[in-house]
mmCIF file of C-alpha atoms in Angstrom:
data_model
loop_
_atom_site.group_PDB
_atom_site.id
_atom_site.type_symbol
_atom_site.label_atom_id
_atom_site.label_comp_id
_atom_site.label_asym_id
_atom_site.label_seq_id
_atom_site.Cartn_x
_atom_site.Cartn_y
_atom_site.Cartn_z
ATOM 1 C CA MET A 64 -24.498 9.393 6.184
ATOM 2 C CA SER A 65 -21.183 10.037 3.286
ATOM 3 C CA THR A 66 -19.807 12.940 2.123
ATOM 4 C CA ARG A 67 -19.943 14.115 -1.301
ATOM 5 C CA ARG A 68 -16.277 14.144 -1.194
ATOM 6 C CA GLU A 69 -16.809 9.952 -0.392
ATOM 7 C CA ARG A 70 -19.433 10.081 -2.792
ATOM 8 C CA SER A 71 -17.487 11.200 -5.304
ATOM 9 C CA ALA A 72 -14.366 8.963 -4.755
ATOM 10 C CA ALA A 73 -16.780 5.845 -4.601
ATOM 11 C CA ARG A 74 -17.305 6.906 -9.139
ATOM 12 C CA LEU A 75 -12.947 7.918 -9.097
ATOM 13 C CA PRO A 76 -12.227 5.371 -12.092
ATOM 14 C CA VAL A 77 -9.149 4.069 -10.516
ATOM 15 C CA GLU A 78 -8.146 0.840 -11.759
ATOM 16 C CA ILE A 79 -5.667 -1.161 -9.389
ATOM 17 C CA ARG A 80 -2.779 -3.442 -11.415
ATOM 18 C CA PRO A 81 0.487 -5.024 -10.902
ATOM 19 C CA ALA A 82 3.260 -2.903 -11.618
ATOM 20 C CA ARG A 83 5.269 -2.714 -14.707
ATOM 21 C CA LEU A 84 8.742 -1.587 -15.274
ATOM 22 C CA ALA A 85 7.188 1.318 -17.297
ATOM 23 C CA ASP A 86 5.656 1.934 -14.023
ATOM 24 C CA LEU A 87 9.286 2.677 -12.162
ATOM 25 C CA ASP A 88 9.811 6.616 -12.628
ATOM 26 C CA ALA A 89 6.253 7.230 -11.707
ATOM 27 C CA LEU A 90 6.818 4.968 -8.458
ATOM 28 C CA ILE A 91 9.869 6.669 -7.479
ATOM 29 C CA ALA A 92 7.940 10.357 -7.808
ATOM 30 C CA LEU A 93 4.961 8.797 -5.991
ATOM 31 C CA GLU A 94 7.408 7.614 -3.043
ATOM 32 C CA HIS A 95 9.215 11.282 -2.727
ATOM 33 C CA ALA A 96 6.017 12.781 -3.180
ATOM 34 C CA ALA A 97 4.278 10.816 0.258
ATOM 35 C CA PHE A 98 6.748 9.730 2.159
ATOM 36 C CA THR A 99 9.718 12.430 3.536
ATOM 37 C CA THR A 100 11.811 9.992 5.142
ATOM 38 C CA ASP A 101 12.184 5.824 5.116
ATOM 39 C CA ARG A 102 11.848 6.045 0.713
ATOM 40 C CA ALA A 103 12.317 3.109 -1.495
ATOM 41 C CA GLU A 104 15.305 3.381 -3.631
ATOM 42 C CA ARG A 105 14.679 2.439 -7.353
ATOM 43 C CA ARG A 106 16.537 -0.772 -6.896
ATOM 44 C CA ALA A 107 13.979 -1.984 -4.032
ATOM 45 C CA ILE A 108 10.795 -1.411 -6.291
ATOM 46 C CA ARG A 109 12.355 -2.863 -9.263
ATOM 47 C CA HIS A 110 13.024 -5.849 -6.947
ATOM 48 C CA ALA A 111 9.406 -5.494 -6.270
ATOM 49 C CA ILE A 112 7.893 -5.166 -9.219
ATOM 50 C CA ARG A 113 10.100 -8.876 -10.277
ATOM 51 C CA SER A 114 10.006 -10.638 -7.028
ATOM 52 C CA PRO A 115 7.854 -14.043 -7.166
ATOM 53 C CA SER A 116 7.368 -13.069 -3.656
ATOM 54 C CA MET A 117 5.674 -9.754 -3.410
ATOM 55 C CA THR A 118 3.337 -7.596 -5.673
ATOM 56 C CA LEU A 119 3.518 -4.183 -6.111
ATOM 57 C CA LEU A 120 0.243 -3.299 -6.564
ATOM 58 C CA VAL A 121 -0.396 0.351 -8.057
ATOM 59 C CA ALA A 122 -3.358 2.724 -8.447
ATOM 60 C CA VAL A 123 -3.959 4.529 -11.907
ATOM 61 C CA VAL A 124 -6.423 6.832 -13.353
ATOM 62 C CA ARG A 125 -6.877 7.863 -16.975
ATOM 63 C CA GLU A 126 -6.682 11.648 -17.351
ATOM 64 C CA PRO A 127 -7.265 13.643 -20.703
ATOM 65 C CA GLY A 128 -3.386 14.729 -21.586
ATOM 66 C CA GLU A 129 -2.026 16.644 -24.815
ATOM 67 C CA GLY A 130 -1.807 13.217 -27.066
ATOM 68 C CA GLY A 131 -4.639 11.774 -25.612
ATOM 69 C CA GLU A 132 -5.732 10.064 -22.162
ATOM 70 C CA ALA A 133 -2.718 9.616 -20.326
ATOM 71 C CA GLU A 134 -2.785 7.240 -17.267
ATOM 72 C CA ILE A 135 -1.683 8.667 -13.890
ATOM 73 C CA LEU A 136 -0.435 6.913 -11.169
ATOM 74 C CA VAL A 137 -1.809 7.678 -8.276
ATOM 75 C CA GLY A 138 -1.113 5.033 -5.567
ATOM 76 C CA ALA A 139 0.851 1.901 -4.701
ATOM 77 C CA ALA A 140 0.903 -0.927 -2.091
ATOM 78 C CA THR A 141 3.391 -3.270 -1.944
ATOM 79 C CA ILE A 142 3.452 -6.482 -0.571
ATOM 80 C CA GLU A 143 5.792 -8.966 0.769
ATOM 81 C CA ARG A 144 5.030 -13.260 1.229
ATOM 82 C CA ARG A 145 7.521 -16.142 2.311
ATOM 83 C CA ARG A 146 7.508 -19.377 0.617
ATOM 84 C CA THR A 147 7.182 -20.760 4.486
ATOM 85 C CA SER A 148 5.236 -18.382 6.007
ATOM 86 C CA ARG A 149 0.969 -18.024 6.206
ATOM 87 C CA VAL A 150 1.724 -14.339 7.043
ATOM 88 C CA ALA A 151 2.079 -11.706 5.012
ATOM 89 C CA ARG A 152 3.194 -8.151 4.901
ATOM 90 C CA LEU A 153 1.959 -4.746 3.167
ATOM 91 C CA SER A 154 5.361 -2.944 3.753
ATOM 92 C CA SER A 155 4.495 -0.078 2.288
ATOM 93 C CA LEU A 156 0.948 2.207 0.908
ATOM 94 C CA ALA A 157 1.288 5.248 -0.657
ATOM 95 C CA VAL A 158 -1.224 8.011 -1.706
ATOM 96 C CA ALA A 159 -0.319 10.438 -4.183
ATOM 97 C CA PRO A 160 -0.783 13.775 -1.978
ATOM 98 C CA ALA A 161 -2.976 15.720 -4.318
ATOM 99 C CA ARG A 162 -5.252 12.135 -4.063
ATOM 100 C CA ILE A 163 -5.924 11.587 -0.129
ATOM 101 C CA GLY A 164 -9.429 11.706 0.950
ATOM 102 C CA LEU A 165 -10.210 9.795 -2.072
ATOM 103 C CA GLY A 166 -11.036 6.431 -0.619
ATOM 104 C CA LEU A 167 -7.917 5.124 -2.617
ATOM 105 C CA GLY A 168 -6.306 4.229 0.814
ATOM 106 C CA ARG A 169 -9.222 2.270 1.414
ATOM 107 C CA ARG A 170 -9.297 -0.033 -2.063
ATOM 108 C CA LEU A 171 -5.286 -0.443 -2.336
ATOM 109 C CA LEU A 172 -5.552 -2.077 1.437
ATOM 110 C CA GLN A 173 -8.331 -4.234 -0.065
ATOM 111 C CA ALA A 174 -6.499 -5.178 -3.237
ATOM 112 C CA ALA A 175 -3.446 -5.767 -1.100
ATOM 113 C CA GLU A 176 -5.452 -8.005 1.153
ATOM 114 C CA LEU A 177 -7.265 -9.758 -2.051
ATOM 115 C CA ASP A 178 -3.729 -10.155 -3.299
ATOM 116 C CA ALA A 179 -2.024 -11.944 0.448
ATOM 117 C CA ARG A 180 -5.391 -14.448 0.192
ATOM 118 C CA ALA A 181 -4.899 -15.206 -3.283
ATOM 119 C CA HIS A 182 -1.326 -16.201 -2.597
ATOM 120 C CA GLY A 183 -2.285 -18.315 0.267
ATOM 121 C CA CYS A 184 -1.943 -16.503 3.187
ATOM 122 C CA GLN A 185 -4.270 -16.295 6.466
ATOM 123 C CA ARG A 186 -3.091 -13.341 8.073
ATOM 124 C CA LEU A 187 -1.465 -9.441 6.356
ATOM 125 C CA ARG A 188 0.792 -7.323 9.187
ATOM 126 C CA LEU A 189 1.521 -4.178 9.401
ATOM 127 C CA GLU A 190 3.893 -1.562 10.275
ATOM 128 C CA VAL A 191 2.811 2.285 10.579
ATOM 129 C CA ARG A 192 4.101 5.143 12.277
ATOM 130 C CA ALA A 193 2.967 5.975 15.552
ATOM 131 C CA ASP A 194 1.991 9.955 14.318
ATOM 132 C CA ASN A 195 0.476 8.945 11.125
ATOM 133 C CA GLY A 196 -3.350 9.224 12.309
ATOM 134 C CA SER A 197 -4.613 9.273 8.715
ATOM 135 C CA GLY A 198 -3.082 5.573 8.182
ATOM 136 C CA ILE A 199 -4.117 4.394 11.200
ATOM 137 C CA ARG A 200 -7.808 5.723 11.230
ATOM 138 C CA LEU A 201 -7.506 3.233 7.482
ATOM 139 C CA TYR A 202 -6.586 0.321 8.896
ATOM 140 C CA GLU A 203 -8.712 0.156 12.675
ATOM 141 C CA ARG A 204 -11.520 1.324 10.364
ATOM 142 C CA GLY A 205 -10.192 -1.713 7.936
ATOM 143 C CA GLY A 206 -10.521 -4.226 10.993
ATOM 144 C CA TYR A 207 -6.832 -4.402 11.831
ATOM 145 C CA ALA A 208 -5.994 -4.905 15.404
ATOM 146 C CA ARG A 209 -2.817 -3.262 17.190
ATOM 147 C CA THR A 210 -0.463 -5.825 18.177
ATOM 148 C CA GLY A 211 2.643 -3.735 19.792
ATOM 149 C CA THR A 212 4.841 -1.572 18.600
ATOM 150 C CA LYS A 213 8.367 -0.805 17.787
ATOM 151 C CA ALA A 214 10.793 1.508 18.970
ATOM 152 C CA ASP A 215 12.727 3.387 16.707
ATOM 153 C CA TYR A 216 11.771 1.986 13.736
ATOM 154 C CA TYR A 217 11.770 5.033 11.316
ATOM 155 C CA GLU A 218 14.695 6.566 10.198
ATOM 156 C CA ASP A 219 14.030 9.644 12.526
ATOM 157 C CA GLY A 220 13.456 7.314 15.143
ATOM 158 C CA MET A 221 9.298 7.333 15.476
ATOM 159 C CA GLU A 222 8.318 4.152 16.674
ATOM 160 C CA ALA A 223 5.849 1.837 14.676
ATOM 161 C CA TRP A 224 2.657 0.545 15.568
ATOM 162 C CA CYS A 225 2.146 -3.098 13.865
ATOM 163 C CA TYR A 226 -1.481 -3.943 13.134
ATOM 164 C CA GLU A 227 -2.845 -7.423 11.502
ATOM 165 C CA ILE A 228 -5.743 -8.460 10.250
ATOM 166 C CA ALA A 229 -7.433 -12.295 9.569
ATOM 167 C CA LEU A 230 -8.167 -12.862 6.000
ATOM 168 C CA THR A 231 -10.808 -14.707 5.970
ATOM 169 C CA GLU A 232 -12.624 -15.973 2.884
ATOM 170 C CA GLY A 233 -15.446 -13.724 1.490
#
């Protein structure tokens, strides 16, 4: 049975699209709002936007503003690929703290999978903080299998849990 919050999330008018350089300041703000450590720097985000071997997807909503409708960046996902590999890596997934629980993480994850598949990848891998219960639930509910751990992976010494999913057609 779905909750009222989940039903309203399904109706949330979110557009997921590739990031543009014009999104850079909003992406920096999202990094600072979503993460306390291991934040991407401005130049790394700029590189991800421009790189042919990466895709930086953003989730945006349109809300009324003073000058009409404003586009608000509420989430992002970064996918990395190598020409010589059929495995992509989800290196970051962030949702604005005020928008957590609305299904945006799931929608960004699905968009990342579609992007990886569209680039010829057969698998998608990721790492998640061992203490990130909501992230772990998102990936496990999405069909990801835990494949291992990486000790002392994050700046603060926290280990990462490694996950992977096969990207099948359909």
